[in-house]
CSV table of C-alpha atoms in Angstrom, one decimal:
chain,number,residue,atom,x,y,z
A,1,MET,CA,-71.4,-63.2,114.8
A,2,THR,CA,-68.2,-63.6,112.8
A,3,CYS,CA,-68.7,-60.2,111.2
A,4,ILE,CA,-69.4,-58.6,114.6
A,5,LYS,CA,-66.2,-60.1,116.0
A,6,GLU,CA,-64.2,-58.8,113.0
A,7,ILE,CA,-65.6,-55.3,113.4
A,8,GLU,CA,-64.8,-55.4,117.1
A,9,THR,CA,-61.2,-56.6,116.4
A,10,TYR,CA,-60.9,-53.9,113.7
A,11,MET,CA,-62.1,-51.2,116.0
A,12,ASP,CA,-59.8,-52.3,118.7
A,13,SER,CA,-56.8,-52.3,116.4
A,14,GLY,CA,-57.9,-48.9,115.0
A,15,THR,CA,-58.2,-47.5,118.5
A,16,LEU,CA,-54.8,-48.8,119.5
A,17,THR,CA,-53.3,-47.3,116.3
A,18,ALA,CA,-55.0,-43.9,117.1
A,19,ILE,CA,-53.7,-44.0,120.7
A,20,ALA,CA,-50.2,-44.9,119.5
A,21,THR,CA,-50.3,-42.1,117.0
A,22,ILE,CA,-51.3,-39.6,119.6
A,23,LEU,CA,-48.6,-40.8,121.9
A,24,LEU,CA,-46.0,-40.5,119.2
A,25,VAL,CA,-47.1,-36.9,118.5
A,26,LEU,CA,-46.9,-36.1,122.2
A,27,VAL,CA,-43.4,-37.6,122.5
A,28,GLY,CA,-42.3,-35.7,119.4
A,29,PHE,CA,-43.7,-32.5,120.8
A,30,ALA,CA,-41.9,-33.1,124.1
A,31,GLN,CA,-38.7,-33.8,122.3
A,32,ILE,CA,-39.0,-30.5,120.4
A,33,LEU,CA,-39.6,-28.7,123.7
A,34,ILE,CA,-36.6,-30.4,125.2
A,35,LEU,CA,-34.4,-29.5,122.2
A,36,ASN,CA,-35.5,-25.9,122.3
A,37,SER,CA,-34.8,-25.7,126.1
A,38,GLN,CA,-31.4,-27.2,125.5
A,39,LYS,CA,-30.6,-24.7,122.8
A,40,ARG,CA,-31.8,-21.9,125.0
A,41,GLN,CA,-29.6,-23.1,127.9
A,42,THR,CA,-26.6,-23.4,125.5
A,43,ARG,CA,-27.2,-19.9,124.3
A,44,ILE,CA,-27.4,-18.5,127.8
A,45,ALA,CA,-24.1,-20.3,128.7
A,46,LEU,CA,-22.5,-18.8,125.6
A,47,ILE,CA,-23.7,-15.3,126.5
A,48,ALA,CA,-22.3,-15.7,130.0
A,49,GLN,CA,-19.0,-17.0,128.6
A,50,TYR,CA,-18.6,-14.1,126.1
A,51,ARG,CA,-19.6,-11.5,128.7
A,52,GLN,CA,-16.8,-12.7,131.0
A,53,LEU,CA,-14.3,-12.7,128.0
A,54,TRP,CA,-15.3,-9.1,127.1
A,55,THR,CA,-15.0,-8.0,130.7
A,56,ARG,CA,-11.5,-9.3,130.8
A,57,CYS,CA,-10.8,-7.5,127.6
A,58,LYS,CA,-11.7,-4.1,128.9
A,59,GLU,CA,-8.1,-2.9,129.5
A,60,TYR,CA,-7.0,-4.2,126.1
A,61,PHE,CA,-10.0,-2.5,124.6
A,62,GLY,CA,-9.0,0.8,126.2
A,63,ASN,CA,-5.5,0.4,124.7
A,64,VAL,CA,-7.0,-0.2,121.2
A,65,ILE,CA,-9.2,2.9,121.4
A,66,PHE,CA,-6.3,5.0,122.6
A,67,ILE,CA,-4.2,4.0,119.5
A,68,GLY,CA,-7.3,4.0,117.2
A,69,ARG,CA,-8.0,7.7,118.1
A,70,GLU,CA,-6.0,10.7,117.2
A,71,THR,CA,-3.3,11.8,119.8
A,72,GLY,CA,-5.0,13.7,122.6
A,73,GLU,CA,-8.6,13.0,121.6
A,74,TYR,CA,-11.1,13.6,124.4
A,75,TYR,CA,-13.2,10.4,124.4
A,76,GLN,CA,-11.2,7.6,125.9
A,77,ILE,CA,-11.9,4.5,128.1
A,78,HIS,CA,-9.0,4.6,130.4
A,79,ASN,CA,-8.6,7.1,133.3
A,80,GLU,CA,-6.0,9.8,133.3
A,81,THR,CA,-3.3,7.8,135.1
A,82,LYS,CA,-3.5,4.9,132.6
A,83,LEU,CA,-3.5,7.3,129.7
A,84,LYS,CA,-0.3,8.8,130.9
A,85,GLU,CA,1.2,5.3,131.2
A,86,LEU,CA,0.3,4.7,127.6
A,87,GLU,CA,1.7,8.0,126.4
A,88,GLU,CA,5.0,7.0,128.1
A,89,LEU,CA,4.9,3.6,126.3
A,90,VAL,CA,4.2,5.4,123.0
A,91,SER,CA,7.2,7.7,123.5
A,92,LYS,CA,9.4,4.6,123.8
A,93,HIS,CA,8.3,3.0,120.6
A,94,ARG,CA,11.0,1.6,118.4
A,95,LEU,CA,10.8,0.7,114.7
A,96,ASP,CA,13.2,-2.2,115.0
A,97,MET,CA,11.0,-4.1,117.5
A,98,PRO,CA,7.3,-5.1,117.6
A,99,THR,CA,5.2,-3.1,120.1
A,100,THR,CA,4.2,-6.0,122.3
A,101,TRP,CA,1.5,-4.3,124.4
A,102,ALA,CA,-0.2,-2.9,121.4
A,103,LEU,CA,-0.2,-6.2,119.4
A,104,GLU,CA,-1.4,-8.1,122.5
A,105,SER,CA,-4.3,-5.6,122.8
A,106,VAL,CA,-5.4,-5.8,119.2
A,107,GLN,CA,-5.2,-9.6,119.2
A,108,ASN,CA,-7.2,-10.1,122.4
A,109,VAL,CA,-9.9,-7.6,121.5
A,110,PHE,CA,-10.5,-8.5,117.9
A,111,ASN,CA,-10.3,-12.2,118.5
A,112,VAL,CA,-13.2,-12.0,120.9
A,113,LEU,CA,-15.2,-9.7,118.5
A,114,ASP,CA,-14.5,-12.2,115.7
A,115,GLU,CA,-15.8,-15.1,117.8
A,116,LEU,CA,-19.0,-13.2,118.6
A,117,THR,CA,-19.5,-12.4,114.9
A,118,THR,CA,-18.9,-16.0,113.9
A,119,ARG,CA,-21.5,-17.2,116.4
A,120,ILE,CA,-24.0,-14.9,115.0
A,121,LEU,CA,-23.2,-15.8,111.4
A,122,GLN,CA,-23.5,-19.5,112.2
A,123,GLY,CA,-26.9,-19.0,113.9
A,124,HIS,CA,-25.7,-20.0,117.4
A,125,LEU,CA,-26.4,-16.6,118.9
A,126,LYS,CA,-29.0,-14.0,118.0
A,127,VAL,CA,-28.1,-10.3,117.5
A,128,SER,CA,-30.3,-9.5,120.4
A,129,ASP,CA,-28.3,-11.9,122.6
A,130,THR,CA,-24.9,-10.5,121.8
A,131,TYR,CA,-25.6,-6.8,121.6
A,132,PRO,CA,-26.0,-6.4,125.4
A,133,ILE,CA,-22.6,-8.0,126.0
A,134,VAL,CA,-20.8,-5.0,124.6
A,135,GLY,CA,-23.6,-2.4,124.6
A,136,THR,CA,-23.6,1.2,123.3
A,137,GLY,CA,-20.3,1.9,125.0
A,138,PHE,CA,-18.8,-0.2,122.2
A,139,LEU,CA,-20.5,1.7,119.4
A,140,ARG,CA,-19.5,5.0,120.9
A,141,HIS,CA,-16.0,4.0,119.8
A,142,SER,CA,-17.0,2.6,116.4
A,143,ARG,CA,-15.0,5.3,114.5
A,144,PRO,CA,-11.6,4.5,116.0
A,145,LEU,CA,-12.3,0.8,115.5
A,146,ARG,CA,-13.1,1.4,111.9
A,147,GLN,CA,-10.0,3.5,111.6
A,148,LEU,CA,-8.1,0.3,112.5
A,149,LEU,CA,-10.2,-2.1,110.4
A,150,ASP,CA,-10.5,0.0,107.3
A,151,SER,CA,-7.5,1.8,105.7
A,152,GLU,CA,-9.9,4.4,104.1
A,153,TYR,CA,-10.9,5.6,107.5
A,154,HIS,CA,-7.2,5.9,108.4
A,155,SER,CA,-6.5,8.2,105.5
A,156,VAL,CA,-9.6,10.3,106.2
A,157,TYR,CA,-9.3,10.9,110.0
A,158,PHE,CA,-5.6,10.7,110.8
A,159,SER,CA,-3.8,14.0,110.2
A,160,SER,CA,-0.1,14.4,109.3
A,161,HIS,CA,0.3,16.4,112.5
A,162,SER,CA,-0.4,13.4,114.8
A,163,ASP,CA,2.4,12.1,117.0
A,164,LYS,CA,4.8,10.1,114.8
A,165,ASN,CA,5.1,7.2,117.2
A,166,HIS,CA,1.4,7.1,117.7
A,167,ARG,CA,0.8,6.8,113.9
A,168,GLN,CA,3.5,4.0,113.7
A,169,ILE,CA,1.8,1.9,116.4
A,170,HIS,CA,-1.6,2.5,114.8
A,171,LYS,CA,-0.1,1.2,111.5
A,172,GLU,CA,1.4,-1.8,113.3
A,173,MET,CA,-2.1,-2.7,114.7
A,174,GLN,CA,-3.7,-2.1,111.3
A,175,ASN,CA,-1.1,-4.3,109.6
A,176,TRP,CA,-1.9,-7.2,112.0
A,177,LEU,CA,-5.6,-6.9,111.0
A,178,ILE,CA,-4.7,-6.8,107.3
A,179,TYR,CA,-2.8,-10.0,107.7
A,180,HIS,CA,-5.9,-11.6,109.2
A,181,ASP,CA,-8.4,-10.4,106.5
A,182,GLY,CA,-11.2,-12.8,107.3
A,183,LEU,CA,-11.2,-11.7,111.0
A,184,ARG,CA,-11.0,-8.0,109.8
A,185,ARG,CA,-14.1,-8.4,107.6
A,186,ARG,CA,-16.1,-10.2,110.3
A,187,CYS,CA,-15.3,-7.4,112.9
A,188,LEU,CA,-16.5,-4.8,110.4
A,189,ILE,CA,-19.7,-6.9,110.1
A,190,LEU,CA,-20.1,-6.9,113.8
A,191,ILE,CA,-20.0,-3.1,114.0
A,192,ASP,CA,-22.7,-3.0,111.2
A,193,ILE,CA,-24.9,-5.5,113.0
A,194,PHE,CA,-24.7,-3.8,116.3
A,195,TRP,CA,-25.3,-0.4,114.7
A,196,ALA,CA,-28.5,-1.7,113.1
A,197,GLU,CA,-29.6,-3.2,116.5
A,198,ALA,CA,-28.8,0.1,118.3
A,199,VAL,CA,-30.8,2.0,115.7
A,200,ARG,CA,-33.7,-0.4,116.2
A,201,LEU,CA,-33.6,0.2,119.9
A,202,GLU,CA,-33.0,3.9,119.5
A,203,ASP,CA,-29.9,3.7,121.7
A,204,LEU,CA,-27.8,6.2,119.8
A,205,PRO,CA,-28.0,10.0,119.4
A,206,PRO,CA,-30.3,11.0,116.5
A,207,SER,CA,-27.5,13.0,114.8
A,208,ASP,CA,-25.3,9.9,114.8
A,209,ILE,CA,-28.1,7.8,113.4
A,210,ARG,CA,-28.8,10.3,110.7
A,211,SER,CA,-25.1,10.8,109.6
A,212,ALA,CA,-24.6,7.0,109.4
A,213,ALA,CA,-27.8,6.6,107.4
A,214,ASP,CA,-26.6,9.3,105.0
A,215,ALA,CA,-23.3,7.4,104.7
A,216,LYS,CA,-25.1,4.1,104.1
A,217,LYS,CA,-26.7,5.5,100.9
A,218,LYS,CA,-23.3,4.7,99.4
A,219,THR,CA,-22.0,1.9,101.7
A,220,GLY,CA,-25.3,0.1,102.6
A,221,LYS,CA,-25.3,-2.2,99.7
A,222,GLN,CA,-21.6,-3.1,100.1
A,223,ASN,CA,-22.2,-3.8,103.8
A,224,ARG,CA,-25.2,-6.1,103.1
A,225,ARG,CA,-23.3,-7.9,100.4
A,226,ARG,CA,-20.4,-8.5,102.8
A,227,ILE,CA,-22.5,-10.1,105.5
A,228,PHE,CA,-24.4,-12.2,103.0
A,229,ARG,CA,-21.2,-13.6,101.5
A,230,GLU,CA,-19.5,-14.1,104.8
A,231,THR,CA,-22.5,-16.1,106.1
A,232,ILE,CA,-22.4,-18.4,103.0
A,233,ARG,CA,-18.6,-18.7,103.2
A,234,LEU,CA,-18.8,-19.9,106.8
A,235,ASN,CA,-21.8,-22.3,106.4
A,236,GLY,CA,-22.5,-23.0,102.8
A,237,LEU,CA,-25.9,-22.7,101.2
A,238,LYS,CA,-27.6,-24.5,104.1
A,239,LYS,CA,-27.7,-21.1,105.9
A,240,LEU,CA,-29.0,-19.2,102.8
A,241,PHE,CA,-32.1,-18.0,104.8
A,242,LEU,CA,-29.9,-16.8,107.7
A,243,ALA,CA,-27.7,-14.9,105.2
A,244,MET,CA,-30.7,-13.2,103.7
A,245,LYS,CA,-32.1,-12.4,107.1
A,246,LEU,CA,-28.9,-10.8,108.5
A,247,SER,CA,-28.3,-8.9,105.3
A,248,ARG,CA,-31.9,-7.6,105.5
A,249,PHE,CA,-31.4,-6.7,109.1
A,250,LEU,CA,-28.7,-4.1,108.3
A,251,LYS,CA,-31.4,-2.1,106.4
A,252,ARG,CA,-32.8,-1.0,109.7
A,253,ALA,CA,-30.0,1.5,109.9
A,254,GLU,CA,-30.8,2.8,106.4
A,255,TYR,CA,-33.6,5.2,105.4
A,256,LYS,CA,-37.1,3.8,104.8
A,257,SER,CA,-38.0,3.3,101.2
A,258,PHE,CA,-40.4,1.3,99.0
A,259,TRP,CA,-38.0,-1.7,99.3
A,260,ASN,CA,-37.1,-1.1,102.9
A,261,PHE,CA,-40.3,-0.7,104.9
A,262,LYS,CA,-38.5,-1.4,108.2
A,263,GLY,CA,-36.0,1.4,107.7
A,264,LEU,CA,-35.6,4.8,109.3
A,265,LYS,CA,-38.4,7.4,108.9
A,266,ARG,CA,-37.0,10.9,108.5
A,267,SER,CA,-40.0,12.2,110.4
A,268,ARG,CA,-39.2,9.9,113.3
A,269,LEU,CA,-35.6,11.1,113.3
A,270,ASP,CA,-36.7,14.7,113.3
A,271,LYS,CA,-38.9,14.0,116.3
A,272,MET,CA,-36.1,12.2,118.1
A,273,GLU,CA,-33.7,15.0,117.5
A,274,LYS,CA,-36.1,17.6,119.0
A,275,ASN,CA,-36.7,15.4,122.1
A,276,TRP,CA,-33.0,14.7,122.4
A,277,THR,CA,-32.2,18.5,122.3
A,278,LYS,CA,-34.9,19.2,124.9
A,279,GLY,CA,-33.4,16.6,127.1
A,280,LEU,CA,-29.9,18.1,126.8
A,281,LEU,CA,-31.2,21.6,127.5
A,282,ARG,CA,-33.3,20.2,130.4
A,283,GLU,CA,-36.5,21.6,128.9
A,284,LYS,CA,-39.9,20.3,129.7
């Protein structure tokens, strides 16, 4: 009888332990779901916040693109009336005074872009979350942005025949970015990240994708190294996996190879180019 009672007691305690273990697992699982839901809500709130910030930056962005491009370039953001106002402001430029409207524009635009980049590099936002905030309209102007962010682009694209005042204001904007080198690097990183995402989604003309992929034969490694180092600089080694993931993500904008199986297929680019040309010519 004593043995039977001991067995019953043991079974009861064993059953209770099992039930308690199951409850703990369920509670843990519920906590994970709640945490994931909270993270998702935080991400959604951040996306909404940055979308509003970027919307408020549209006028400043138009000013930056106006100065980032050559004098009289066709592709602009502002309408004709606003462009004439800017041309008038440029004509009044003085070397002995800072160009307030230009510096205000470059600070507002690149500070927002820097915040977006930092959020991505810290893992608070995904690339797929942030890309729709600025969209392909942003990437259409990636060259004038690079002209401001990278002095090599300035020397390649800006001719000596450009308006003198325009060149001086461009240099003034560029100097501000040089003085804020970390911000400058991170904004270059954002262009690289968004370009890779646009290539993944096939949001760009095939000719642009191809010419960029050709350029990345030389610059791809440098771009990947830059994003890797910046991620580690911001977070330390605890974000090593994220640094590797983001660095690897940029390879989507490079040609496919043995070491880059997710890269661009030349055959796919050829097919895209044919379809794109047919679309432009309205051919069936």
